[in-house]
């Protein structure tokens, strides 16, 4: 996140600008964009039968002989140090095997923080884990009790006595502002963008808005608790973990515990929801160390309160958005600045201004984020980090400007859609937000909206409509490897360490492989979730599908070469090169003359091979350094606000998406809806409440932190343009995170349309509407 | 002292602190019943006791003594799936699959509650002879089972479909 990084990335982008597009990945569009059979089908999830029967095994569900259980003790103070530690009563409690504190914790290093230069750096916190007496945040783990049963461990944990010397702690967002830091970069982008003189343009503009927007801290709240089952086998470690970073975790743990990479195996075939929260945190390290000391396999499942207290969530933010527009509504100034929390020992900069750089053109820009340092569990990536809350501020501001100018908010947005990326000037690979708006508005019945707020009533209910743009960048990760095993019976196995957290990874990649290899869907099986398989990157940044797809495509090309070699001189395909053939109809055929073909079965039988296996990595993902690659969406909301209680009920929600090829309409619609529902939570109810005096979370339970329940969720309509992106594998861009973006603003804009009240402070709870 | 679990008798554990949830998961390896909060807020641990939906995390194993417990494993498995299990797959009523067993167990009991004429917060006509299972009724009656992936629409659709087939 340094100036050096800015310089390197900027020069790579410059060079990419000179490189002809056809030399880059996607230079020739993926042939499967035009040739799809299994892709695009409404296939049901391959893991469906296991999941509905309760037979999918999650991390805390692996049976083991001599398994013992751990319970954790959390610090109730925010800043200070342990001065007295009495573990005597706990150690002699029934069933207790050992108590581990900073006195007995094996000496290990600290985790390198998640970064873009080292893919095995996946730490969310660089604070030493139970290695000293220092307390850095409220909830920090200070002791672990290991016992024969969970009940015994839980009870013994309550017997540990600890005294603390308490130091002054930084716990107030507002008090930290004078010491705010200005980072040089945000993930891969420069932090500060200044084009023209935006403040001057804003003052001169005939139309302008200039407001502050606030969003609270939030937690992922995957229903599966963070859990790990750790077993040492000699000097090798087997870890059944609930994680969205299987191979990177295995690499990081090997380094941390001084092991060889092949001595650590992380298994995570199913994850009960991740959303950014299921990374590498303190609990895995503590469990591994305690299992080592106990000399037995050990299970640790965090309590729900424990998840809130030691797994960070989304940072709160305070954002200024100002827009100036000329008489025609063209933006002359776009300013987006603000504050969020990022302690120096954390990894996530909550990049809420990144979306703003790509969406609208303007004559001048001023964009910059500042980080506040609080003594707090380090915040991390949560579904659409940045865009989810940044889009709330910007898309609310545009609605405010449209209202002030007396123009339709969709028309105002379309008037400012850029031809090229507004900051870098890079061409878009594919971009049809205008079409998404047109189709969404028609289907939703936007023309029935009354522009004047507060004019539609039904009894006590005020009714309103709102819309907003959502966006999320495309990403494909380097280092994605896949093994294809083609068997003599005409079936194939796709294997890599990728993660399945409900996105439908296995299902969609099976569909992909079927088309890529020219096999029926039933002939494909997919193995995931094991670091012993070829390494895949973490599931993050909506990048997994494109990353794995790129690797399968590369492996298929390698397979074609291997088959040609194996087929030899007696085959109808003899003499052809890899670039001259395609894999179709259960065999390999000349592209120029499809009658020259031989089936896989025939090639393998003649070579007396039961199977052939190839492993390949996807090409370097240079396409998104040359092109501006973004998914976007138009979100529409209709809701009611009670004039009596201030209660908001969302009646209709529609998402119109422009995300490239949709690989499986059934699972894709679920991804979109899932994101949009989390967006309803963001808009209306979700908030992690910190007691600013003590730094302790006040609502660490699903009873007090509200997420949308069935009655809060209307039927959600989802449509898409389906226009393939010519630069990406399969023409697809990620869809895991875009669903949440834009929803909070669409809801806030609908609330304004219903009531005339502009809420700039999430969540929009009823007290703010009375 | 015994608990009948999916048709087999199981001894009540010696440790009185053991919840029904922990007996199922840790004692019997019936891990289809999930743990999401251990405090009755999420519904992931829903099982049926004598046909009624119960949060197994808030039920001590000893309280189930002499009663009949059905977990997701007892509802259907392999090629013999319960109609709700089939409908959840067809309507994509889950993503990660973690809240799913609880949703399905709750739905099975909920449909019987409706048949028995038990009204809900959104029931408009409390005097009606027969309850009509509207979308709104399903949403209200299933609100004790949280889903974070956002499969709500598919879950409701799957339940309505099974209810309609049952009525037909």
Coordinates of C-alpha atoms in Angstrom, one line a residue, chain A residues 154-673:
Chain A
X154 CA -16.6 -23.9 28.9
X155 CA -17.0 -24.3 32.6
X156 CA -13.3 -24.3 33.3
X157 CA -12.8 -21.2 31.2
X158 CA -15.1 -19.4 33.6
X159 CA -12.8 -20.2 36.5
X160 CA -9.7 -18.4 35.1
X161 CA -9.0 -15.2 37.1
X162 CA -7.2 -12.4 35.3
X163 CA -6.3 -8.9 36.6
X164 CA -5.5 -6.1 34.1
X165 CA -3.7 -2.8 34.3
X166 CA -5.9 -0.6 32.2
X167 CA -4.4 2.0 29.8
X168 CA -6.3 4.8 28.0
X169 CA -7.8 3.5 24.8
X170 CA -8.8 5.1 21.6
X171 CA -12.4 4.1 21.1
X172 CA -14.2 7.1 19.6
X173 CA -14.5 7.6 15.9
X174 CA -14.8 11.4 16.2
X175 CA -11.9 11.8 18.6
X176 CA -9.5 9.9 16.2
X177 CA -10.0 12.3 13.3
X178 CA -7.2 14.7 14.1
X179 CA -4.7 11.9 13.8
X180 CA -6.1 10.4 10.6
X181 CA -3.6 8.8 8.3
X182 CA -3.7 9.2 4.5
X183 CA -2.6 6.0 2.8
X184 CA -0.8 6.2 -0.6
X185 CA -2.9 3.5 -2.1
X186 CA -6.1 1.5 -1.7
X187 CA -5.7 -2.1 -2.7
X188 CA -4.4 -1.7 -6.3
X189 CA -5.3 2.0 -6.8
X190 CA -3.8 5.3 -5.9
X191 CA -5.7 6.8 -3.0
X192 CA -5.7 10.4 -3.9
X193 CA -7.2 11.4 -7.2
X194 CA -7.3 15.0 -8.1
X195 CA -8.3 16.1 -11.6
X196 CA -8.9 19.8 -12.2
X197 CA -10.0 22.0 -9.3
X198 CA -13.1 20.3 -8.0
X199 CA -13.7 22.6 -5.1
X200 CA -13.6 25.6 -7.4
X201 CA -15.8 23.9 -10.0
X202 CA -18.3 23.0 -7.2
X203 CA -18.6 26.6 -6.0
X204 CA -19.2 27.8 -9.6
X205 CA -21.7 25.1 -10.5
X206 CA -25.3 26.3 -11.1
X207 CA -26.5 23.1 -9.4
X208 CA -24.8 21.4 -6.5
X209 CA -25.2 19.1 -3.5
X210 CA -22.7 18.7 -0.7
X211 CA -23.5 16.4 2.2
X212 CA -22.1 13.9 4.7
X213 CA -23.2 10.3 4.8
X214 CA -22.6 7.9 7.6
X215 CA -22.5 4.1 7.7
X216 CA -22.0 2.0 10.8
X217 CA -19.8 -1.0 11.6
X218 CA -21.3 -4.3 10.5
X219 CA -20.5 -8.0 10.9
X220 CA -20.7 -10.8 8.3
X221 CA -22.8 -13.1 10.4
X222 CA -22.4 -16.3 8.4
X223 CA -24.8 -18.7 10.1
X224 CA -22.0 -21.3 10.5
X225 CA -19.8 -20.2 13.4
X226 CA -16.0 -20.0 12.9
X227 CA -14.8 -23.5 13.6
X228 CA -11.7 -25.6 13.2
X229 CA -10.8 -29.2 13.9
X230 CA -7.0 -29.5 14.2
X231 CA -5.0 -32.7 14.2
X232 CA -1.2 -33.2 14.3
X233 CA 0.1 -36.4 12.8
X234 CA 3.7 -36.4 13.9
X235 CA 5.1 -33.2 12.5
X236 CA 2.3 -32.8 10.0
X237 CA -0.8 -30.8 10.5
X238 CA -4.3 -31.5 9.2
X239 CA -6.7 -28.7 9.6
X240 CA -10.4 -28.9 8.9
X241 CA -11.3 -25.3 8.7
X242 CA -14.2 -23.1 7.8
X243 CA -12.2 -20.9 5.4
X244 CA -12.5 -19.1 2.1
X245 CA -8.7 -19.2 1.6
X246 CA -7.7 -22.9 1.6
X247 CA -4.3 -23.0 -0.2
X248 CA -3.2 -19.5 1.0
X249 CA -4.0 -20.5 4.6
X250 CA -2.0 -23.8 4.3
X251 CA 1.0 -21.8 3.0
X252 CA 0.7 -19.2 5.7
X253 CA 0.4 -21.7 8.5
X254 CA 3.4 -23.7 7.3
X255 CA 5.5 -20.5 7.5
X256 CA 4.1 -19.6 10.9
X257 CA 4.8 -23.0 12.5
X258 CA 8.1 -23.6 10.7
X259 CA 6.8 -26.5 8.6
X260 CA 7.3 -27.5 5.0
X261 CA 4.4 -26.6 2.7
X262 CA 3.5 -30.3 2.2
X263 CA 3.3 -30.8 6.0
X264 CA 0.2 -28.7 6.2
X265 CA -3.1 -29.8 4.8
X266 CA -6.2 -27.6 5.0
X267 CA -9.6 -29.2 4.2
X268 CA -12.7 -27.2 3.8
X269 CA -15.1 -28.9 1.3
X270 CA -18.1 -26.8 2.6
X271 CA -18.2 -23.5 4.3
X272 CA -21.4 -22.3 5.9
X273 CA -21.2 -18.8 4.5
X274 CA -18.1 -16.5 4.4
X275 CA -18.8 -13.0 3.0
X276 CA -15.2 -12.1 3.7
X277 CA -15.2 -13.1 7.3
X278 CA -13.9 -16.6 7.0
X279 CA -10.2 -15.9 6.7
X280 CA -7.2 -16.6 8.9
X281 CA -7.7 -15.2 12.4
X282 CA -6.4 -15.9 15.9
X283 CA -8.6 -18.8 16.6
X284 CA -7.0 -21.2 14.1
X285 CA -3.6 -20.4 15.4
X286 CA -4.6 -20.9 19.0
X287 CA -6.4 -24.2 18.1
X288 CA -3.3 -25.5 16.3
X289 CA -1.0 -24.6 19.1
X290 CA -3.3 -26.1 21.8
X291 CA -3.6 -29.3 19.8
X292 CA 0.2 -29.5 19.6
X293 CA 0.5 -29.0 23.4
X294 CA -2.3 -31.5 24.1
X295 CA -1.0 -34.1 21.7
X296 CA -4.5 -34.8 20.6
X297 CA -6.9 -33.7 17.9
X298 CA -8.8 -30.7 19.0
X299 CA -12.0 -28.9 18.0
X300 CA -12.6 -25.2 18.6
X301 CA -15.9 -23.5 17.6
X302 CA -16.2 -19.9 18.5
X303 CA -19.3 -18.7 20.3
X304 CA -21.5 -16.3 18.4
X305 CA -20.3 -13.6 20.8
X306 CA -16.7 -14.7 20.2
X307 CA -17.2 -14.3 16.4
X308 CA -18.2 -10.6 17.0
X309 CA -15.4 -10.0 19.4
X310 CA -12.5 -11.5 17.6
X311 CA -13.4 -11.6 13.9
X312 CA -13.6 -8.0 12.5
X313 CA -16.4 -6.8 10.2
X314 CA -17.0 -3.8 8.0
X315 CA -15.6 -0.5 9.1
X316 CA -17.9 2.4 9.9
X317 CA -17.5 5.4 7.6
X318 CA -18.2 9.0 7.3
X319 CA -18.2 10.2 3.7
X320 CA -18.5 13.6 2.1
X321 CA -20.0 13.5 -1.4
X322 CA -20.4 16.7 -3.3
X323 CA -21.5 17.0 -6.9
X324 CA -21.6 20.1 -9.1
X325 CA -23.6 20.1 -12.4
X326 CA -24.1 22.5 -15.2
X327 CA -27.5 23.7 -16.5
X328 CA -27.9 20.5 -18.6
X329 CA -27.0 18.2 -15.6
X330 CA -23.5 17.3 -16.7
X331 CA -21.2 16.8 -13.7
X332 CA -18.6 19.5 -13.4
X333 CA -17.3 18.4 -10.1
X334 CA -17.4 15.0 -8.2
X335 CA -15.9 15.0 -4.7
X336 CA -15.8 11.9 -2.5
X337 CA -13.7 12.0 0.6
X338 CA -14.0 10.6 4.1
X339 CA -12.9 8.6 7.1
X340 CA -13.0 4.9 8.0
X341 CA -11.3 2.8 10.5
X342 CA -8.1 0.9 9.7
X343 CA -5.8 0.2 12.6
X344 CA -2.1 -0.2 11.6
X345 CA -2.2 -3.9 12.5
X346 CA -5.2 -4.5 10.2
X347 CA -5.3 -5.3 6.5
X348 CA -8.5 -3.9 5.0
X349 CA -8.7 -0.2 3.9
X350 CA -12.6 -0.3 3.2
X351 CA -12.2 1.3 -0.2
X352 CA -15.5 3.1 -0.5
X353 CA -14.3 5.6 -3.1
X354 CA -13.2 3.0 -5.7
X355 CA -16.6 2.6 -7.3
X356 CA -16.9 6.4 -7.6
X357 CA -13.8 6.5 -10.0
X358 CA -15.5 4.2 -12.6
X359 CA -19.1 5.2 -12.8
X360 CA -19.6 8.7 -14.0
X361 CA -17.8 11.3 -16.0
X362 CA -17.0 14.7 -14.5
X363 CA -14.9 17.7 -15.5
X364 CA -13.1 17.6 -12.2
X365 CA -12.6 15.0 -9.4
X366 CA -11.3 15.1 -5.8
X367 CA -11.2 11.7 -4.2
X368 CA -9.3 10.7 -1.1
X369 CA -9.8 8.4 1.9
X370 CA -8.3 8.8 5.4
X371 CA -7.9 6.1 8.0
X372 CA -8.6 6.3 11.6
X373 CA -6.6 4.3 14.1
X374 CA -8.8 2.8 16.9
X375 CA -8.0 0.1 19.5
X376 CA -10.4 -2.3 18.0
X377 CA -10.6 -5.8 16.5
X378 CA -9.2 -5.2 13.0
X379 CA -11.9 -4.6 10.5
X380 CA -11.8 -6.7 7.3
X381 CA -13.3 -7.3 3.9
X382 CA -17.1 -7.8 4.0
X383 CA -19.2 -8.4 0.9
X384 CA -18.4 -5.6 -1.6
X385 CA -16.0 -3.9 0.7
X386 CA -16.0 -0.2 -0.2
X387 CA -18.6 -0.3 -3.0
X388 CA -21.5 -1.5 -0.6
X389 CA -21.3 1.7 1.5
X390 CA -19.6 4.0 -1.0
X391 CA -22.5 3.5 -3.4
X392 CA -24.9 4.5 -0.7
X393 CA -23.3 7.9 -0.4
X394 CA -22.8 8.7 -4.1
X395 CA -26.1 7.3 -5.3
X396 CA -28.0 9.1 -2.6
X397 CA -26.2 12.3 -3.6
X398 CA -27.2 11.9 -7.2
X399 CA -30.8 11.4 -6.2
X400 CA -30.6 14.6 -4.1
X401 CA -29.1 16.5 -7.1
X402 CA -31.8 15.1 -9.4
X403 CA -34.5 16.3 -7.0
X404 CA -32.9 19.7 -6.6
X405 CA -32.8 20.1 -10.4
X406 CA -36.2 18.7 -11.0
X407 CA -35.0 16.0 -13.4
X408 CA -35.6 12.2 -13.4
X409 CA -32.8 10.5 -11.4
X410 CA -32.3 7.9 -14.1
X411 CA -32.0 10.5 -16.8
X412 CA -29.4 12.4 -14.7
X413 CA -27.3 9.3 -14.4
X414 CA -27.5 8.3 -18.0
X415 CA -26.5 11.9 -19.0
X416 CA -23.2 11.3 -17.1
X417 CA -22.3 7.8 -18.2
X418 CA -18.7 7.9 -19.5
X419 CA -17.4 6.6 -22.8
X420 CA -14.2 5.5 -21.2
X421 CA -13.0 5.0 -17.7
X422 CA -13.3 8.6 -16.3
X423 CA -10.0 8.5 -14.4
X424 CA -7.6 6.3 -16.3
X425 CA -9.1 6.8 -19.8
X426 CA -8.9 3.0 -20.4
X427 CA -11.6 1.6 -22.7
X428 CA -14.4 -0.5 -21.1
X429 CA -14.3 -4.1 -22.1
X430 CA -18.1 -4.2 -22.1
X431 CA -20.5 -1.8 -20.4
X432 CA -24.2 -1.6 -20.8
X433 CA -25.5 0.2 -17.7
X434 CA -27.8 2.3 -19.9
X435 CA -29.5 -0.9 -21.2
X436 CA -29.7 -2.3 -17.7
X437 CA -31.5 0.9 -16.6
X438 CA -33.9 0.9 -19.6
X439 CA -34.9 -2.8 -19.1
X440 CA -35.1 -2.5 -15.3
X441 CA -37.2 0.7 -15.5
X442 CA -39.7 -0.8 -17.9
X443 CA -40.1 -4.1 -16.0
X444 CA -40.4 -2.2 -12.7
X445 CA -42.9 0.4 -13.9
X446 CA -40.7 3.3 -13.0
X447 CA -43.0 5.6 -15.1
X448 CA -45.6 5.2 -12.4
X449 CA -43.4 7.0 -9.9
X450 CA -44.5 10.4 -8.6
X451 CA -41.5 12.7 -8.7
X452 CA -42.9 14.8 -5.9
X453 CA -42.1 13.2 -2.5
X454 CA -44.8 12.3 0.0
X455 CA -47.7 12.3 -2.5
X456 CA -48.7 8.6 -2.5
X457 CA -50.6 7.3 0.5
X458 CA -52.5 4.2 1.5
X459 CA -54.0 4.6 4.9
X460 CA -51.2 5.1 7.4
X461 CA -48.6 4.1 4.7
X462 CA -46.6 6.5 2.6
X463 CA -45.4 4.8 -0.6
X464 CA -42.3 5.6 -2.6
X465 CA -40.0 4.4 -5.3
X466 CA -36.2 4.8 -5.6
X467 CA -33.4 3.6 -7.8
X468 CA -29.6 3.5 -7.7
X469 CA -26.6 2.2 -9.6
X470 CA -24.5 -0.6 -8.3
X471 CA -21.1 -1.5 -9.5
X472 CA -18.2 -3.9 -8.8
X473 CA -14.9 -4.4 -10.6
X474 CA -13.9 -7.5 -12.4
X475 CA -11.0 -9.5 -11.0
X476 CA -9.2 -12.6 -12.0
X477 CA -6.5 -13.8 -9.6
X478 CA -3.1 -15.0 -10.5
X479 CA -2.0 -18.4 -9.3
X480 CA -5.1 -20.4 -10.1
X481 CA -4.2 -24.0 -10.9
X482 CA -6.5 -26.8 -12.1
X483 CA -5.9 -30.5 -12.8
X484 CA -8.0 -32.2 -15.4
X485 CA -8.1 -36.0 -15.3
X486 CA -9.6 -37.5 -18.5
X487 CA -10.5 -41.2 -18.0
X488 CA -10.8 -43.9 -20.6
X489 CA -14.5 -44.3 -19.8
X490 CA -15.2 -40.8 -21.1
X491 CA -15.5 -39.1 -17.8
X492 CA -13.4 -36.3 -16.4
X493 CA -12.5 -34.9 -13.0
X494 CA -11.7 -31.3 -12.4
X495 CA -9.6 -30.7 -9.2
X496 CA -8.3 -27.7 -7.4
X497 CA -8.3 -26.3 -3.9
X498 CA -11.1 -23.7 -4.6
X499 CA -13.7 -23.1 -2.0
X500 CA -17.5 -23.7 -1.9
X501 CA -19.3 -21.4 0.4
X502 CA -22.6 -21.5 -1.5
X503 CA -21.7 -19.7 -4.7
X504 CA -22.2 -22.9 -6.7
X505 CA -18.5 -23.3 -7.6
X506 CA -18.6 -27.0 -8.3
X507 CA -21.8 -26.8 -10.3
X508 CA -20.8 -23.9 -12.5
X509 CA -17.3 -25.2 -13.2
X510 CA -18.7 -28.7 -14.0
X511 CA -21.0 -26.9 -16.6
X512 CA -17.9 -25.1 -17.9
X513 CA -15.8 -28.2 -18.1
X514 CA -18.5 -30.0 -19.9
X515 CA -18.5 -27.4 -22.7
X516 CA -14.7 -26.9 -22.6
X517 CA -14.1 -30.6 -23.0
X518 CA -17.1 -31.4 -25.2
X519 CA -18.5 -33.9 -22.6
X520 CA -22.0 -34.3 -21.2
X521 CA -22.5 -32.6 -17.8
X522 CA -23.0 -36.0 -16.1
X523 CA -19.5 -37.0 -17.1
X524 CA -17.9 -34.3 -15.1
X525 CA -17.1 -34.5 -11.4
X526 CA -15.4 -31.7 -9.4
X527 CA -13.1 -32.0 -6.4
X528 CA -12.6 -28.8 -4.3
X529 CA -11.8 -27.7 -0.8
X530 CA -8.5 -29.4 -0.1
X531 CA -5.0 -27.8 -0.1
X532 CA -3.5 -31.1 -1.3
X533 CA -5.2 -30.4 -4.7
X534 CA -3.6 -28.0 -7.2
X535 CA -3.7 -24.6 -5.5
X536 CA -6.4 -22.1 -6.2
X537 CA -6.5 -18.5 -4.9
X538 CA -8.7 -17.4 -2.1
X539 CA -12.4 -16.8 -2.7
X540 CA -12.6 -13.0 -2.7
X541 CA -13.2 -10.0 -4.8
X542 CA -15.8 -11.9 -6.8
X543 CA -12.9 -13.5 -8.7
X544 CA -13.1 -17.2 -8.1
X545 CA -15.3 -18.2 -11.0
X546 CA -13.2 -16.3 -13.6
X547 CA -9.9 -17.4 -12.0
X548 CA -10.9 -21.1 -12.0
X549 CA -12.4 -20.8 -15.5
X550 CA -9.1 -19.3 -16.8
X551 CA -7.2 -22.3 -15.3
X552 CA -9.6 -24.9 -16.8
X553 CA -9.2 -23.2 -20.2
X554 CA -5.4 -23.4 -19.9
X555 CA -5.5 -27.0 -18.7
X556 CA -7.9 -27.9 -21.6
X557 CA -5.4 -26.5 -24.1
X558 CA -2.6 -28.5 -22.4
X559 CA -4.8 -31.6 -22.6
X560 CA -5.4 -31.1 -26.3
X561 CA -1.6 -31.1 -26.8
X562 CA -1.2 -34.2 -24.7
X563 CA -4.0 -36.0 -26.6
X564 CA -2.4 -35.1 -30.0
X565 CA 0.9 -36.5 -28.7
X566 CA -0.8 -39.7 -27.4
X567 CA -2.9 -40.1 -30.6
X568 CA 0.3 -40.5 -32.6
X569 CA 0.7 -40.8 -36.4
X570 CA -2.1 -43.3 -37.0
X571 CA -4.9 -41.0 -35.9
X572 CA -7.1 -38.9 -38.2
X573 CA -5.8 -35.9 -36.2
X574 CA -2.2 -36.7 -36.7
X575 CA -0.1 -33.7 -37.7
X576 CA -2.4 -31.1 -36.2
X577 CA -1.2 -28.6 -33.6
X578 CA -2.9 -27.7 -30.4
X579 CA -4.1 -24.4 -31.9
X580 CA -5.8 -26.2 -34.8
X581 CA -8.0 -28.5 -32.8
X582 CA -11.0 -28.2 -30.5
X583 CA -12.4 -30.5 -27.9
X584 CA -15.9 -31.4 -29.0
X585 CA -18.4 -34.3 -28.9
X586 CA -16.3 -36.4 -26.5
X587 CA -13.2 -36.2 -28.6
X588 CA -10.7 -34.0 -30.4
X589 CA -11.3 -32.6 -33.9
X590 CA -9.7 -30.3 -36.4
X591 CA -11.3 -26.8 -36.4
X592 CA -10.8 -26.5 -40.2
X593 CA -12.1 -30.0 -41.0
X594 CA -14.3 -31.4 -38.3
X595 CA -14.5 -34.7 -40.0
X596 CA -10.9 -35.2 -38.9
X597 CA -11.6 -36.3 -35.4
X598 CA -10.9 -39.1 -32.8
X599 CA -12.8 -39.8 -29.6
X600 CA -11.1 -39.6 -26.2
X601 CA -12.0 -43.3 -25.6
X602 CA -10.4 -44.4 -28.8
X603 CA -7.2 -42.3 -28.2
X604 CA -6.8 -43.6 -24.6
X605 CA -7.6 -47.2 -25.5
X606 CA -5.1 -47.3 -28.4
X607 CA -2.4 -45.8 -26.0
X608 CA -3.4 -48.4 -23.4
X609 CA -4.0 -45.6 -20.9
X610 CA -6.7 -45.6 -18.2
X611 CA -6.5 -41.9 -17.8
X612 CA -4.4 -38.9 -18.6
X613 CA -4.0 -35.9 -16.2
X614 CA -2.8 -32.4 -16.9
X615 CA -2.3 -29.5 -14.5
X616 CA -2.1 -25.9 -15.7
X617 CA -2.3 -22.4 -14.3
X618 CA -4.5 -19.7 -15.8
X619 CA -2.7 -17.0 -17.8
X620 CA -1.5 -13.9 -16.0
X621 CA -4.7 -11.7 -15.5
X622 CA -3.4 -8.8 -17.5
X623 CA -6.7 -8.0 -19.2
X624 CA -7.9 -5.9 -16.3
X625 CA -4.8 -3.8 -16.3
X626 CA -5.5 -2.7 -19.9
X627 CA -9.3 -2.5 -19.9
X628 CA -11.7 -1.0 -17.5
X629 CA -13.7 -4.1 -16.5
X630 CA -16.7 -3.5 -14.3
X631 CA -20.0 -5.0 -13.7
X632 CA -22.9 -2.6 -13.0
X633 CA -26.5 -2.7 -12.1
X634 CA -29.7 -0.7 -11.8
X635 CA -31.5 -1.4 -8.5
X636 CA -35.2 -0.4 -8.1
X637 CA -37.1 -0.4 -4.9
X638 CA -40.7 0.3 -3.8
X639 CA -41.6 0.5 -0.2
X640 CA -44.0 1.8 2.4
X641 CA -43.3 3.9 5.5
X642 CA -45.8 4.0 8.3
X643 CA -46.8 7.6 9.2
X644 CA -47.6 6.3 12.7
X645 CA -44.6 4.2 13.6
X646 CA -41.9 5.1 11.0
X647 CA -41.6 1.4 10.1
X648 CA -40.3 0.7 6.6
X649 CA -41.6 -2.3 4.7
X650 CA -40.0 -3.1 1.3
X651 CA -42.6 -4.3 -1.1
X652 CA -40.7 -4.7 -4.3
X653 CA -37.0 -4.9 -5.2
X654 CA -35.6 -5.4 -8.7
X655 CA -32.1 -5.8 -9.8
X656 CA -31.1 -5.3 -13.5
X657 CA -27.6 -6.5 -13.9
X658 CA -24.9 -6.1 -16.6
X659 CA -22.3 -8.7 -15.6
X660 CA -21.3 -10.5 -18.8
X661 CA -22.3 -14.1 -19.5
X662 CA -24.6 -15.7 -16.9
X663 CA -23.2 -19.2 -16.5
X664 CA -26.1 -20.7 -14.5
X665 CA -29.3 -18.7 -14.3
X666 CA -30.5 -20.6 -11.2
X667 CA -27.4 -20.2 -9.0
X668 CA -26.7 -16.7 -10.4
X669 CA -30.2 -15.4 -9.5
X670 CA -29.6 -16.7 -6.0
X671 CA -26.2 -14.9 -5.8
X672 CA -27.8 -11.7 -6.9
X673 CA -30.8 -12.0 -4.6

